[in-house]
CSV table of C-alpha atoms in Angstrom, one decimal:
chain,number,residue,atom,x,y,z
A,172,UNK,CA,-10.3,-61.0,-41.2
A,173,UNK,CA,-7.4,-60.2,-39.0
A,174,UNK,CA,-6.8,-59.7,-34.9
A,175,UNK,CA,-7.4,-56.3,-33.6
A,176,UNK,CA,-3.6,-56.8,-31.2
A,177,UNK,CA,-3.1,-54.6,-28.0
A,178,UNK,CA,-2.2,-57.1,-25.9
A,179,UNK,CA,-0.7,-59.7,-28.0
A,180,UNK,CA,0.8,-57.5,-30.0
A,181,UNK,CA,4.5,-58.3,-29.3
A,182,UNK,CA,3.9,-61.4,-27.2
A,183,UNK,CA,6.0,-63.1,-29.8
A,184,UNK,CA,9.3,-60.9,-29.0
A,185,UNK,CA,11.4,-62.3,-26.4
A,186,UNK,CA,12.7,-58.3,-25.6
A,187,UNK,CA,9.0,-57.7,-24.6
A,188,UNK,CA,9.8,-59.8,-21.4
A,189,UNK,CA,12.6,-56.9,-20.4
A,190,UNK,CA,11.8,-53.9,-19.1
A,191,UNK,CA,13.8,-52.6,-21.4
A,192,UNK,CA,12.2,-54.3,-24.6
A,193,UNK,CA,8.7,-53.3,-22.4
A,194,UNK,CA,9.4,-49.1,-22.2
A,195,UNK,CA,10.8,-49.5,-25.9
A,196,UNK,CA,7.4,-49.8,-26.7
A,197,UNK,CA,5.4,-47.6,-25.1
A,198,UNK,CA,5.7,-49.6,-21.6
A,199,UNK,CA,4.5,-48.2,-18.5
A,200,UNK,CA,3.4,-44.3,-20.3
A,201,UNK,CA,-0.2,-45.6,-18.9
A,202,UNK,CA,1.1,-45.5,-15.0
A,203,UNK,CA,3.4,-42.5,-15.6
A,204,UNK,CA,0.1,-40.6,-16.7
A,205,UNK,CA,-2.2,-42.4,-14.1
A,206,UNK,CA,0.1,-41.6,-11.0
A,207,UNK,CA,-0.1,-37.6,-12.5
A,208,UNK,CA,-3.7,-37.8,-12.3
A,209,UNK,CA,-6.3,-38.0,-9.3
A,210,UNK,CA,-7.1,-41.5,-8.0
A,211,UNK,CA,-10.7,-40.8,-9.0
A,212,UNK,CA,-9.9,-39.9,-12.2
A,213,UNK,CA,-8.3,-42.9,-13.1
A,214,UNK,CA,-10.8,-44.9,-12.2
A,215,UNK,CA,-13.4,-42.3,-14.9
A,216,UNK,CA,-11.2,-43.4,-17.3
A,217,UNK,CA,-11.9,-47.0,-16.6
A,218,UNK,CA,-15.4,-46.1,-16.7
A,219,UNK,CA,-15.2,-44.4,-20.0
A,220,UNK,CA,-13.5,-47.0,-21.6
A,221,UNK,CA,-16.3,-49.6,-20.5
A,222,UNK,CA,-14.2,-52.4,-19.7
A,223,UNK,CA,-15.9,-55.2,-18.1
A,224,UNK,CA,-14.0,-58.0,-16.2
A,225,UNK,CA,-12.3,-60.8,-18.7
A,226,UNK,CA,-12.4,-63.8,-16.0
A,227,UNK,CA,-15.9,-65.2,-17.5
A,228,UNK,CA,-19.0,-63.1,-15.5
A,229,UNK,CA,-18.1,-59.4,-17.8
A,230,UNK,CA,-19.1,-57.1,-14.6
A,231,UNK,CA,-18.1,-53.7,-15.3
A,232,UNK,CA,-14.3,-52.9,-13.7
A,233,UNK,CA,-15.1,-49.6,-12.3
A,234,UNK,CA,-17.6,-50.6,-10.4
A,235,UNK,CA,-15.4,-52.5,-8.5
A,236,UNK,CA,-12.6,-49.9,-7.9
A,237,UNK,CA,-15.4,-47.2,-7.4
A,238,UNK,CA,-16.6,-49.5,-4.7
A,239,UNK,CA,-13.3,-49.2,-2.5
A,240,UNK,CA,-13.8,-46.9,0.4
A,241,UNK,CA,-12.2,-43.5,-0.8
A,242,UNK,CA,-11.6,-42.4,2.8
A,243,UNK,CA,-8.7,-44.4,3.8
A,244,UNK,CA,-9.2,-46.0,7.3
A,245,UNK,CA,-7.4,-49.7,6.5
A,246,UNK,CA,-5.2,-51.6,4.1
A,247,UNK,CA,-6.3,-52.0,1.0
A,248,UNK,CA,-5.2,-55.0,-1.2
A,249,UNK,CA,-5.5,-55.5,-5.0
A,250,UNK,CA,-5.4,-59.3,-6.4
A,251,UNK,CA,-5.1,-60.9,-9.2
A,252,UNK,CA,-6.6,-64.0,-9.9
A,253,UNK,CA,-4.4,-65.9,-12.5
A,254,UNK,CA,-5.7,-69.6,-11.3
A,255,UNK,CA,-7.3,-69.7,-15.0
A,256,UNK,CA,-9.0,-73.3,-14.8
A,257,UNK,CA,-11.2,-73.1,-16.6
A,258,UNK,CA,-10.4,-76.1,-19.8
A,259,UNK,CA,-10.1,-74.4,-22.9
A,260,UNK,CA,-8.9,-71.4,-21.7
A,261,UNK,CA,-5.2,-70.4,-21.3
A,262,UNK,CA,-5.2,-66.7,-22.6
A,263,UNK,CA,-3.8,-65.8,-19.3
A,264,UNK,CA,-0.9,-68.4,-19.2
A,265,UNK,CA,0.4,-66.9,-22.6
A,266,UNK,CA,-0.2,-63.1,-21.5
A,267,UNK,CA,2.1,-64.2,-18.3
A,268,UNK,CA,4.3,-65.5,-20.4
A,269,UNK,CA,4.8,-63.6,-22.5
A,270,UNK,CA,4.0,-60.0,-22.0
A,271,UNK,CA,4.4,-60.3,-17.3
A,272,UNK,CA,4.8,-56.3,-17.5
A,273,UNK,CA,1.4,-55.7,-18.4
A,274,UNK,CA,-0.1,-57.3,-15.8
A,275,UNK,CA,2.4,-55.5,-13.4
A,276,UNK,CA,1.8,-52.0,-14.5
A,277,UNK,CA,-2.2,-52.7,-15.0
A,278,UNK,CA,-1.9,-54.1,-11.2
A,279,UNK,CA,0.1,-51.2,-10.3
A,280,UNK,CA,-2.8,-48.5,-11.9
A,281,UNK,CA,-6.0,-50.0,-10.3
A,282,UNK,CA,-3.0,-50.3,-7.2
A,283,UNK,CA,-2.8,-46.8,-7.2
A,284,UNK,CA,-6.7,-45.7,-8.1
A,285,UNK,CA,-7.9,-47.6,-4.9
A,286,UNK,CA,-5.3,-47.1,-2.6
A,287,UNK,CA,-3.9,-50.6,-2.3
A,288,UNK,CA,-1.2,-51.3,-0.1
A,289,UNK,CA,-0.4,-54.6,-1.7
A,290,UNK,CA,-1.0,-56.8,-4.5
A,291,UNK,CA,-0.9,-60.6,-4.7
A,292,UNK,CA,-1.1,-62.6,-7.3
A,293,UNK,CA,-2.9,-65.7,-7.2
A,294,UNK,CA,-1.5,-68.6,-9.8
A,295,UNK,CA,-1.8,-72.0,-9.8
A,296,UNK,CA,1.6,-74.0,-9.1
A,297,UNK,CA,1.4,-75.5,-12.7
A,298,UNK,CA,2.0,-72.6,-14.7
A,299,UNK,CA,5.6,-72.5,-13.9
A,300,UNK,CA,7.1,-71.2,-16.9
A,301,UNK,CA,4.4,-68.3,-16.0
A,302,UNK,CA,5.5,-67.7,-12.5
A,303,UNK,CA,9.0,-67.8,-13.6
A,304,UNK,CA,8.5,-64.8,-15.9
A,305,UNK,CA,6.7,-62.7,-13.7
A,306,UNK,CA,9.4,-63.3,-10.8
A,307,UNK,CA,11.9,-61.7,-13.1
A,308,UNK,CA,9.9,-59.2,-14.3
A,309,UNK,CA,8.8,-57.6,-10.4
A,310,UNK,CA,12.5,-58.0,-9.8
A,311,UNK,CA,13.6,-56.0,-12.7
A,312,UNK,CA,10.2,-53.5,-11.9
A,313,UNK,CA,11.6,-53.1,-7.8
A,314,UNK,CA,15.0,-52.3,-9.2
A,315,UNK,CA,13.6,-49.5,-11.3
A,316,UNK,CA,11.8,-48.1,-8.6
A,317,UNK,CA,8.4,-48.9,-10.6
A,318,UNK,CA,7.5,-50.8,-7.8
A,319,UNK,CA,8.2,-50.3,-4.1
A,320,UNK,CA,8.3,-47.2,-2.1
A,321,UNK,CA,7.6,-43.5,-3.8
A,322,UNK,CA,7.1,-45.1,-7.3
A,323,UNK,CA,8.5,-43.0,-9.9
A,324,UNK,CA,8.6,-40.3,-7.1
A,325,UNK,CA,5.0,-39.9,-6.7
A,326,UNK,CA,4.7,-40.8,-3.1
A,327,UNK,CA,2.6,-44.3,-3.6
A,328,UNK,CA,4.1,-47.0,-2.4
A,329,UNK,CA,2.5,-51.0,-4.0
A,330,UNK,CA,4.2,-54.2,-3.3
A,331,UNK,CA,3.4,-56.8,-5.4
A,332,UNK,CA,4.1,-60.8,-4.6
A,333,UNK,CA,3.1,-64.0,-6.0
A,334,UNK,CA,1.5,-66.8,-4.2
A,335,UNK,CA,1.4,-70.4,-6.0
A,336,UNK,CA,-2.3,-72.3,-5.4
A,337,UNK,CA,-2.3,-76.0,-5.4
A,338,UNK,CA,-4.1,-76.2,-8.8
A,339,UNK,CA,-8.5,-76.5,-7.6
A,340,UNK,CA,-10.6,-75.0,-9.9
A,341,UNK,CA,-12.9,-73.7,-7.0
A,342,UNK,CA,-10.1,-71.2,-6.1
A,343,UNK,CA,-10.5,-69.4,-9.5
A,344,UNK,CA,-14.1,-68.5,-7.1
A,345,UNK,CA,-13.0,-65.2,-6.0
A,346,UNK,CA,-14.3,-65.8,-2.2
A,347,UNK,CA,-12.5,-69.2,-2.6
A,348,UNK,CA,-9.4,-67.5,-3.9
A,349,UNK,CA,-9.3,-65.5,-0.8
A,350,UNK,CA,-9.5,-68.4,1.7
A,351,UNK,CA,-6.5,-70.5,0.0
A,352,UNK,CA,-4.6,-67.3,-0.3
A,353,UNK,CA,-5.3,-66.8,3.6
A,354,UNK,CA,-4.4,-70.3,4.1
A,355,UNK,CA,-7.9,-71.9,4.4
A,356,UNK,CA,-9.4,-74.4,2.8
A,357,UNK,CA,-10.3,-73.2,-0.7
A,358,UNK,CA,-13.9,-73.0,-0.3
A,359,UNK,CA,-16.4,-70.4,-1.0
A,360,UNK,CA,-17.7,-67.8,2.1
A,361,UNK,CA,-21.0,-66.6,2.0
A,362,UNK,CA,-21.6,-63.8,-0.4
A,363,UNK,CA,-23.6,-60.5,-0.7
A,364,UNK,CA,-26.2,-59.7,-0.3
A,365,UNK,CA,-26.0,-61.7,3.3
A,366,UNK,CA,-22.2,-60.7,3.4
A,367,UNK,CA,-20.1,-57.8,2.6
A,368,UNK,CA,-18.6,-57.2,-1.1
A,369,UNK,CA,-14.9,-57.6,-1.4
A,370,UNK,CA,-14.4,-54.0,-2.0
A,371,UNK,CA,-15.8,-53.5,1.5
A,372,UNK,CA,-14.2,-56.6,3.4
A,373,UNK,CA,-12.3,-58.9,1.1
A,374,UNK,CA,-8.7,-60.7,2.1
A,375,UNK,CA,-7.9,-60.7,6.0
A,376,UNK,CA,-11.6,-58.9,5.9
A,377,UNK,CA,-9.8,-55.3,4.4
A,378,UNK,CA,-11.2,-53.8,0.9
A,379,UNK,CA,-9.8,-55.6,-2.1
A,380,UNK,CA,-10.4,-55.6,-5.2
A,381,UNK,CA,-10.1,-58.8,-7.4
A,382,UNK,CA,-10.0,-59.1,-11.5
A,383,UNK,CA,-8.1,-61.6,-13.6
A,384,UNK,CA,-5.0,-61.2,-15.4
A,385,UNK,CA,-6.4,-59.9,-18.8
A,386,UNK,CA,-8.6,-57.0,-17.4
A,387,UNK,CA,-5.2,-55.6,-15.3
A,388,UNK,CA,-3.5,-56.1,-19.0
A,389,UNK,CA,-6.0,-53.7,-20.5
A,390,UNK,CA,-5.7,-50.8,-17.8
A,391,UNK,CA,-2.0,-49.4,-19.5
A,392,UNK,CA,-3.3,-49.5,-23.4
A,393,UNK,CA,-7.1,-47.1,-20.9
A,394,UNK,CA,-4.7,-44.8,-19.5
A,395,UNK,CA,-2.3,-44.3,-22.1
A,396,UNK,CA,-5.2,-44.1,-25.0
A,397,UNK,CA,-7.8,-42.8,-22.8
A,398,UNK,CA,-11.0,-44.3,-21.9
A,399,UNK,CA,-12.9,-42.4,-25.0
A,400,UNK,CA,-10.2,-44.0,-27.4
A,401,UNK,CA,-11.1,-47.7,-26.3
A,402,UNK,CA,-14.4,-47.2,-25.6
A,403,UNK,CA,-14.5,-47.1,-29.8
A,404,UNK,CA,-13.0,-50.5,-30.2
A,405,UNK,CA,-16.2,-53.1,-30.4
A,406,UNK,CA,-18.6,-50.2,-30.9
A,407,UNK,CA,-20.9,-52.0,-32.9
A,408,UNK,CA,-22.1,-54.4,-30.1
A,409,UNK,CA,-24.7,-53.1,-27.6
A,410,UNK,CA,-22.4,-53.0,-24.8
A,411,UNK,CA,-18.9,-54.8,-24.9
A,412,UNK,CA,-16.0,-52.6,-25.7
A,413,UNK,CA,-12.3,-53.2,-26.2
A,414,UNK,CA,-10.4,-56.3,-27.4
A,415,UNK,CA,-11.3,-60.5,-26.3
A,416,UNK,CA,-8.7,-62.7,-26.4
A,417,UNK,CA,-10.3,-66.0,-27.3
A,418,UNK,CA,-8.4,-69.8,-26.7
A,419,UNK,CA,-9.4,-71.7,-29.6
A,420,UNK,CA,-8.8,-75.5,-29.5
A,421,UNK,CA,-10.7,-78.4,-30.8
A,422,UNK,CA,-11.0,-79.5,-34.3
A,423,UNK,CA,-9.5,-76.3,-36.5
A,424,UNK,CA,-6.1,-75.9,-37.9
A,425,UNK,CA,-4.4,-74.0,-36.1
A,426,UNK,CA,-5.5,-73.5,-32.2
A,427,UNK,CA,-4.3,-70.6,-30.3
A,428,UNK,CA,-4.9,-67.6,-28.7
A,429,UNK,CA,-6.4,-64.8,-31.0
A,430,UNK,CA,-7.1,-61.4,-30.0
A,431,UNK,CA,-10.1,-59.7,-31.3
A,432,UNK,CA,-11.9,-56.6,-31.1
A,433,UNK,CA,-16.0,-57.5,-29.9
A,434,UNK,CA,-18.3,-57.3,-32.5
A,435,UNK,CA,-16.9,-60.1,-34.8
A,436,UNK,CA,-18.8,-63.1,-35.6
A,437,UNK,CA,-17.9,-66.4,-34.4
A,438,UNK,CA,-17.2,-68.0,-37.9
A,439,UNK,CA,-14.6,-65.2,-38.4
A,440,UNK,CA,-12.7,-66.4,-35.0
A,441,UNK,CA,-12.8,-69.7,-36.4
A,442,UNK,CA,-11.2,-68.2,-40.3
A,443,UNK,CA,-8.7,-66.8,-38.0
A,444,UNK,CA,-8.0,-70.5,-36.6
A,445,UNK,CA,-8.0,-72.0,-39.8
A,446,UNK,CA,-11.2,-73.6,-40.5
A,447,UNK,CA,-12.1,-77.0,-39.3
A,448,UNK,CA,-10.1,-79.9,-39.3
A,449,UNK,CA,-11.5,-83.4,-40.4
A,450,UNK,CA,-14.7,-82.5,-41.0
A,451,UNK,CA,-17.6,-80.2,-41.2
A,452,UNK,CA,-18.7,-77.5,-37.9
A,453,UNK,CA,-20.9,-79.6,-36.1
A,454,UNK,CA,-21.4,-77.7,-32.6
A,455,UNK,CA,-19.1,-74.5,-30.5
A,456,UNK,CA,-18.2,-74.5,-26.9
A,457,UNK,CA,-17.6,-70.4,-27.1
A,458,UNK,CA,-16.8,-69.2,-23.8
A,459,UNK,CA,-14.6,-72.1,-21.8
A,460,UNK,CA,-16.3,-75.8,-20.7
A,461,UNK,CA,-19.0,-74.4,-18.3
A,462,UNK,CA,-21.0,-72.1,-20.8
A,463,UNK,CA,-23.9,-73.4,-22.7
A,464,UNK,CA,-23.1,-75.4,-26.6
A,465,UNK,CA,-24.4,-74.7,-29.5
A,466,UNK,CA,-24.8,-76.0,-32.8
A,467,UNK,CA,-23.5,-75.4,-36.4
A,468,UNK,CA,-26.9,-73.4,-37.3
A,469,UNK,CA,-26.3,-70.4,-34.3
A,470,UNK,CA,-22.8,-70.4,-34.4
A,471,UNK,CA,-23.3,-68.6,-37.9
A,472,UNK,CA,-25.7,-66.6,-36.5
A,473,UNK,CA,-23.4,-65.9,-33.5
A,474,UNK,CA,-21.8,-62.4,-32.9
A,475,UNK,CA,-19.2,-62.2,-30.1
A,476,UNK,CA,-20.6,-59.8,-27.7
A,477,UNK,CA,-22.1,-60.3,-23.7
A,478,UNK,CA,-25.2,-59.4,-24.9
A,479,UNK,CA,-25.2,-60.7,-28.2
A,480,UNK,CA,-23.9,-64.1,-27.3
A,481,UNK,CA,-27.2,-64.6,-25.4
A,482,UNK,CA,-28.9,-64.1,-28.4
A,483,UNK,CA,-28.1,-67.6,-29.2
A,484,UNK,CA,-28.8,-69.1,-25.7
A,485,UNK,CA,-24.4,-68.7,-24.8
A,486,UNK,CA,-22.5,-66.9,-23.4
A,487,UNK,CA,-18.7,-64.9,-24.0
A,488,UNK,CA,-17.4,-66.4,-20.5
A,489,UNK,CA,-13.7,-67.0,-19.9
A,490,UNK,CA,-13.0,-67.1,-24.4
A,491,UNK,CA,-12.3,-70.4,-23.8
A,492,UNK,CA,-14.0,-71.6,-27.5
A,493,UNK,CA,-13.9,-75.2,-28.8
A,494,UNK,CA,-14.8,-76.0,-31.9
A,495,UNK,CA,-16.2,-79.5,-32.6
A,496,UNK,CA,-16.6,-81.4,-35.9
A,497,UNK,CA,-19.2,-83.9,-37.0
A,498,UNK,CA,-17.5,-86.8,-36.1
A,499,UNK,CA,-17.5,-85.7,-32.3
A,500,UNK,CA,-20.3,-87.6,-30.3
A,501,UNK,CA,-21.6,-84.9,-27.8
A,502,UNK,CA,-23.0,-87.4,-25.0
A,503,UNK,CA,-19.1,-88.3,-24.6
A,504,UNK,CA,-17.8,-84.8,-24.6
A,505,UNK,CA,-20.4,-84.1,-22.3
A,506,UNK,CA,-19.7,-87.0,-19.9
A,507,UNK,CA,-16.0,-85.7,-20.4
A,508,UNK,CA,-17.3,-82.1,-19.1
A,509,UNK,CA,-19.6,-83.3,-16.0
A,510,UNK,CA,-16.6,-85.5,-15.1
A,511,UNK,CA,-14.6,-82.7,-14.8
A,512,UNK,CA,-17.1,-80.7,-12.5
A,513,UNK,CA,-18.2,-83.5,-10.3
A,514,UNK,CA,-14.3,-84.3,-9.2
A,515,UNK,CA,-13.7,-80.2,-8.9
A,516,UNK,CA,-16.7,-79.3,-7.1
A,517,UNK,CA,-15.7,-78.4,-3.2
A,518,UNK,CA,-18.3,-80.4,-1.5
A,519,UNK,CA,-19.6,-77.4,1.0
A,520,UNK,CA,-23.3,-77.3,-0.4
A,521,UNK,CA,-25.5,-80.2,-0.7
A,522,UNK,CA,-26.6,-78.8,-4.7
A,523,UNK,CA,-23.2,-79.1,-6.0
A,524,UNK,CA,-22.0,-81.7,-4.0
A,525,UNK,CA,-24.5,-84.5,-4.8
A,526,UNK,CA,-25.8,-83.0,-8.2
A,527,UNK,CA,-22.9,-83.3,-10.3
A,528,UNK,CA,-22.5,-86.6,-8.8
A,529,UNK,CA,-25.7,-87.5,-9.7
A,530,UNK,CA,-25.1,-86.3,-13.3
A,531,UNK,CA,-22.3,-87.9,-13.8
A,532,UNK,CA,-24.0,-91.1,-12.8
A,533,UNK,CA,-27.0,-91.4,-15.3
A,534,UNK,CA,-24.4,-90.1,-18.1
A,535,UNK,CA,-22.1,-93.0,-17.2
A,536,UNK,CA,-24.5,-95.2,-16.6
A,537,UNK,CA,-25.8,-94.2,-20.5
A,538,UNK,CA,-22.8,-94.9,-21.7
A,539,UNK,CA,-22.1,-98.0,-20.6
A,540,UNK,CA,-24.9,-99.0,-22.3
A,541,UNK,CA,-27.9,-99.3,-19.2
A,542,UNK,CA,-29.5,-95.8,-20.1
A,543,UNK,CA,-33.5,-96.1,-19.6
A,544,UNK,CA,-36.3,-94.3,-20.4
A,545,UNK,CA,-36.6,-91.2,-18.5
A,546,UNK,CA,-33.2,-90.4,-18.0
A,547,UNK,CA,-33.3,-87.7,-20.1
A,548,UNK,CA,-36.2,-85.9,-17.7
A,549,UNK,CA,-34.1,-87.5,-15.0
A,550,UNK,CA,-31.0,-85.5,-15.7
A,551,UNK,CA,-33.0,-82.2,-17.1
A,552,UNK,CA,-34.3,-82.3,-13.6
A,553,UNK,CA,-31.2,-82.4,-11.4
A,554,UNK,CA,-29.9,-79.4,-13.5
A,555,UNK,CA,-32.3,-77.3,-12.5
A,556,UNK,CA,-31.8,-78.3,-9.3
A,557,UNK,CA,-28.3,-77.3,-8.8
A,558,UNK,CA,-28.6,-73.8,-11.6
A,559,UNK,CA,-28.8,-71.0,-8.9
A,560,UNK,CA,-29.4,-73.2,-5.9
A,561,UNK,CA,-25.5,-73.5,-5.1
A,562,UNK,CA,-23.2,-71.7,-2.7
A,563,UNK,CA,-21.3,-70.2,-5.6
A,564,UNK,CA,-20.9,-70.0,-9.3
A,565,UNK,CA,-19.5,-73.9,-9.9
A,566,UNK,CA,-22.7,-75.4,-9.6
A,567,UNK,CA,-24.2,-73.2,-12.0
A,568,UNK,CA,-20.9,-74.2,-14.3
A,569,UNK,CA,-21.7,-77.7,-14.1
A,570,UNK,CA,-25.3,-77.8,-14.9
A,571,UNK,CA,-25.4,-75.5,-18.0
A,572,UNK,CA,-23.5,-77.6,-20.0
A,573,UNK,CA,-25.6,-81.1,-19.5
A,574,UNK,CA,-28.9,-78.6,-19.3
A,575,UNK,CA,-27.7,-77.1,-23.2
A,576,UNK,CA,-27.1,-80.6,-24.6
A,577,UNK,CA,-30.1,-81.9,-24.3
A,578,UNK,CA,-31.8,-78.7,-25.5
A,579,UNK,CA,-29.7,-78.5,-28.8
A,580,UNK,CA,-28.8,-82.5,-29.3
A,581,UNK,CA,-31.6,-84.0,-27.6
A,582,UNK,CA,-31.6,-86.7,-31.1
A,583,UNK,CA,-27.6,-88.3,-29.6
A,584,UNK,CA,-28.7,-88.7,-25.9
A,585,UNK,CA,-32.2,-90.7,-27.3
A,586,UNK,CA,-29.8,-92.8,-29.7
A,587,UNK,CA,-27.6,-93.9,-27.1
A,588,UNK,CA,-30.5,-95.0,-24.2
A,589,UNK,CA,-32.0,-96.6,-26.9
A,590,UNK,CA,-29.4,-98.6,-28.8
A,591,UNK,CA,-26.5,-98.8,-25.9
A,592,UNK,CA,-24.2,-96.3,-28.0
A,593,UNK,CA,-23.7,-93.6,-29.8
A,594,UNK,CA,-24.9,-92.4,-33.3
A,595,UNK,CA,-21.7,-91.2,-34.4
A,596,UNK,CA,-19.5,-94.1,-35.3
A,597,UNK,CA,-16.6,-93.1,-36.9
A,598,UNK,CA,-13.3,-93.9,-35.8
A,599,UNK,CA,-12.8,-90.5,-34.0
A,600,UNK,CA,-16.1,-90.6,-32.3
A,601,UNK,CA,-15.1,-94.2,-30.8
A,602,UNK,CA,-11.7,-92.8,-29.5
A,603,UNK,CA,-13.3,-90.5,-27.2
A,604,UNK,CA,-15.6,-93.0,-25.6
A,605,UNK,CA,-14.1,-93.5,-22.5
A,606,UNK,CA,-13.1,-97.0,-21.2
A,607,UNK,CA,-14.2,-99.0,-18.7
A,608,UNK,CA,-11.6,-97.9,-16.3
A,609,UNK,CA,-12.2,-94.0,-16.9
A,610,UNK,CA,-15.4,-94.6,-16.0
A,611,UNK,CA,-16.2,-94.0,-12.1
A,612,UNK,CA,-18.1,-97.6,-12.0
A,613,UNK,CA,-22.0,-96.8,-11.2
């Protein structure tokens, strides 16, 4: 099978980077047409096309820029959020990296279908080869008059700036995001329905609109093509349309970033990585660390779609998908995962706070060798306390993955309470357990 490329499709050439190499391909045709259009008419096209946000949740773009208040009474602002923390993803990193003007016009289209005054986008400090490449490429777009005052003569004026986040996963949270890019703690506010929608009163309380860096990179090939024309890419699935660029790391020949039009089976994304490496497909992390595993069985079954991907109890998320062999032990990749969560959570609501705590100390304590009977229940239990009962999404992130683990490899965490470690005992398996001194000492 090969990649269905839009967006990757010259990430490879270094001209791509120019704004030269970017208009010798078709580059910014999308805005030139978008700018000739009405504002609402863009945003039809968006519709049209059925694009739904690439960040992890899949809610449908134009509802978003339909929300924006048409009657311009305020500021509007338009960000992007390129924190991209999620481990096992780092689609965006490369499509900053390689391909900056894309994001730029995309920003500059939904810019100019809601009226923003501004853009900023929002990118964690490490990605500095990223930043780098998207400061030369809004130099080179000011210069050209593509961004600025009256761009391309058309009376809209965007700016567009960059702001560097110290690197938490909570402020890839969009209400989070907001607070660190105010200069706040990043912490989550309080959310609708008890608050008002971004669209209504986002950054500095103005409308904004906020989607990550690949949805902005598909709004040039919508406007270009036309919403009709992309709507027919991933028309077999029930409702995801377009391309998916999917991470793939983990046990397979060759990891990387593949792009792929929806409606493709898992076991064709992993052909496309090269199979697996040391050993036989033992379970499939599709969507980035917080979305439920699966085993060898469903991830045959498994067709990459929103809806489908529930079909088999996952979900599409961020594309972040690791592939695991059968010499993985999956208590220790999941003690790896709830690690992870419990040292990124915030600490604002009592749920997330002390539950992923709490998780990580019955799987540690498991590990080590002390599990007893009933931790299983034990840590079923504090799942479903945290799943929907947090003040935003992380909570949720964190418990899936324990909550999956037990429901699809119940047979590893019952081995290890009852003999002190785990059933896989290969040499690879051992490597991962985590010594003493990794382990937070409960």
């Amino acid at each position: 099978m090969a990649e269905t490329k839009l967006l990757l499709e010259h990430s490879h050439d270094p001209a791509y980077r120019t704004l030269k190499g970017y208009q010798a391909t078709g580059g910014y045709d999308g805005l030139r047409k978008a700018i000739a259009m009405e504002r609402q008419a863009v945003i039809d096209e968006i519709k049209a096309s059925n694009l739904r946000g690439r960040g992890g949740a899949g809610f449908p773009t134009w509802i978003k820029w339909n929300g924006i208040e048409k009657t311009k009474t305020q500021p509007h602002y338009m960000i992007c959020n390129a924190d991209e923390g999620e481990p096992g993803t780092f689609k965006d990193k490369q499509l900053m990296e390689t391909t900056p003007f894309l994001l730029i016009e995309g920003m500059t289209i939904g810019g100019f279908a809601t009226q923003a005054d501004a853009g900023y986008i929002y990118i964690r400090a490490e990605f500095v080869d990223a930043a780098k490449a998207l400061r030369s490429a809004i130099d080179e777009a000011y210069a050209a008059g593509l961004l600025g005052k009256n761009i391309m003569g058309s009376g809209y004026d965007f700016d567009l700036y960059i702001h560097l986040g110290a690197g938490s996963y909570e402020c890839g949270e969009e209400s989070a995001l907001m607070s660190s890019l105010m200069g706040e703690r990043g912490m989550p506010r309080l959310k609708f329905p008890h608050a008002p929608l971004p669209t209504v009163a986002g950054v500095w309380d103005r409308p904004t609109i906020i989607n990550n860096v690949e949805t902005y990179a598909c709004a040039p090939f919508i406007l270009k093509n036309g919403g009709n024309w992309y709507a027919t890419l991933g028309a077999s699935t029930k409702n995801s349309r377009g391309t998916k660029i999917f991470s793939v790391s983990g046990h397979v020949n060759r990891p990387g970033n593949y792009e792929i039009e929806f409606g493709v089976t898992l076991n064709d994304l992993l052909e496309l990585a090269g199979g697996m490496k040391g050993g036989k497909l033992k379970a499939c992390v599709p969507g980035g660390s917080s979305v439920p595993i699966i085993n060898a069985e469903d991830c045959g079954k498994a067709i990459i779609g929103y809806e489908e991907m529930g079909e088999v109890k996952t979900m599409v998320g961020s594309g972040g998908c690791m592939f695991l062999n059968e010499h993985t032990c999956i208590v220790s990749f999941i003690w790896r995962t709830a690690l992870f969560y419990a040292q990124e959570s915030c600490g604002k609501c009592t749920p997330c706070r002390e539950g992923t705590k709490w998780m990580l100390n019955i799987l540690e304590r498991i590990m080590l060798g002390r599990g007893q009977d009933g931790d299983m229940e034990l840590l079923l239990d504090i799942t479903k306390q945290i799943d929907g009962r947090s003040f935003c999404g992380l909570g949720d992130a964190a418990a899936w993955p324990v909550a999956a683990a037990l429901r699809v490899f119940p047979e590893e965490f019952e081995y290890f309470i009852k003999h002190g470690k785990s059933m896989v005992q290969t040499a690879e398996a051992k490597a991962l357990v985590p010594s003493e001194f990794q382990l937070t000492g409960v």
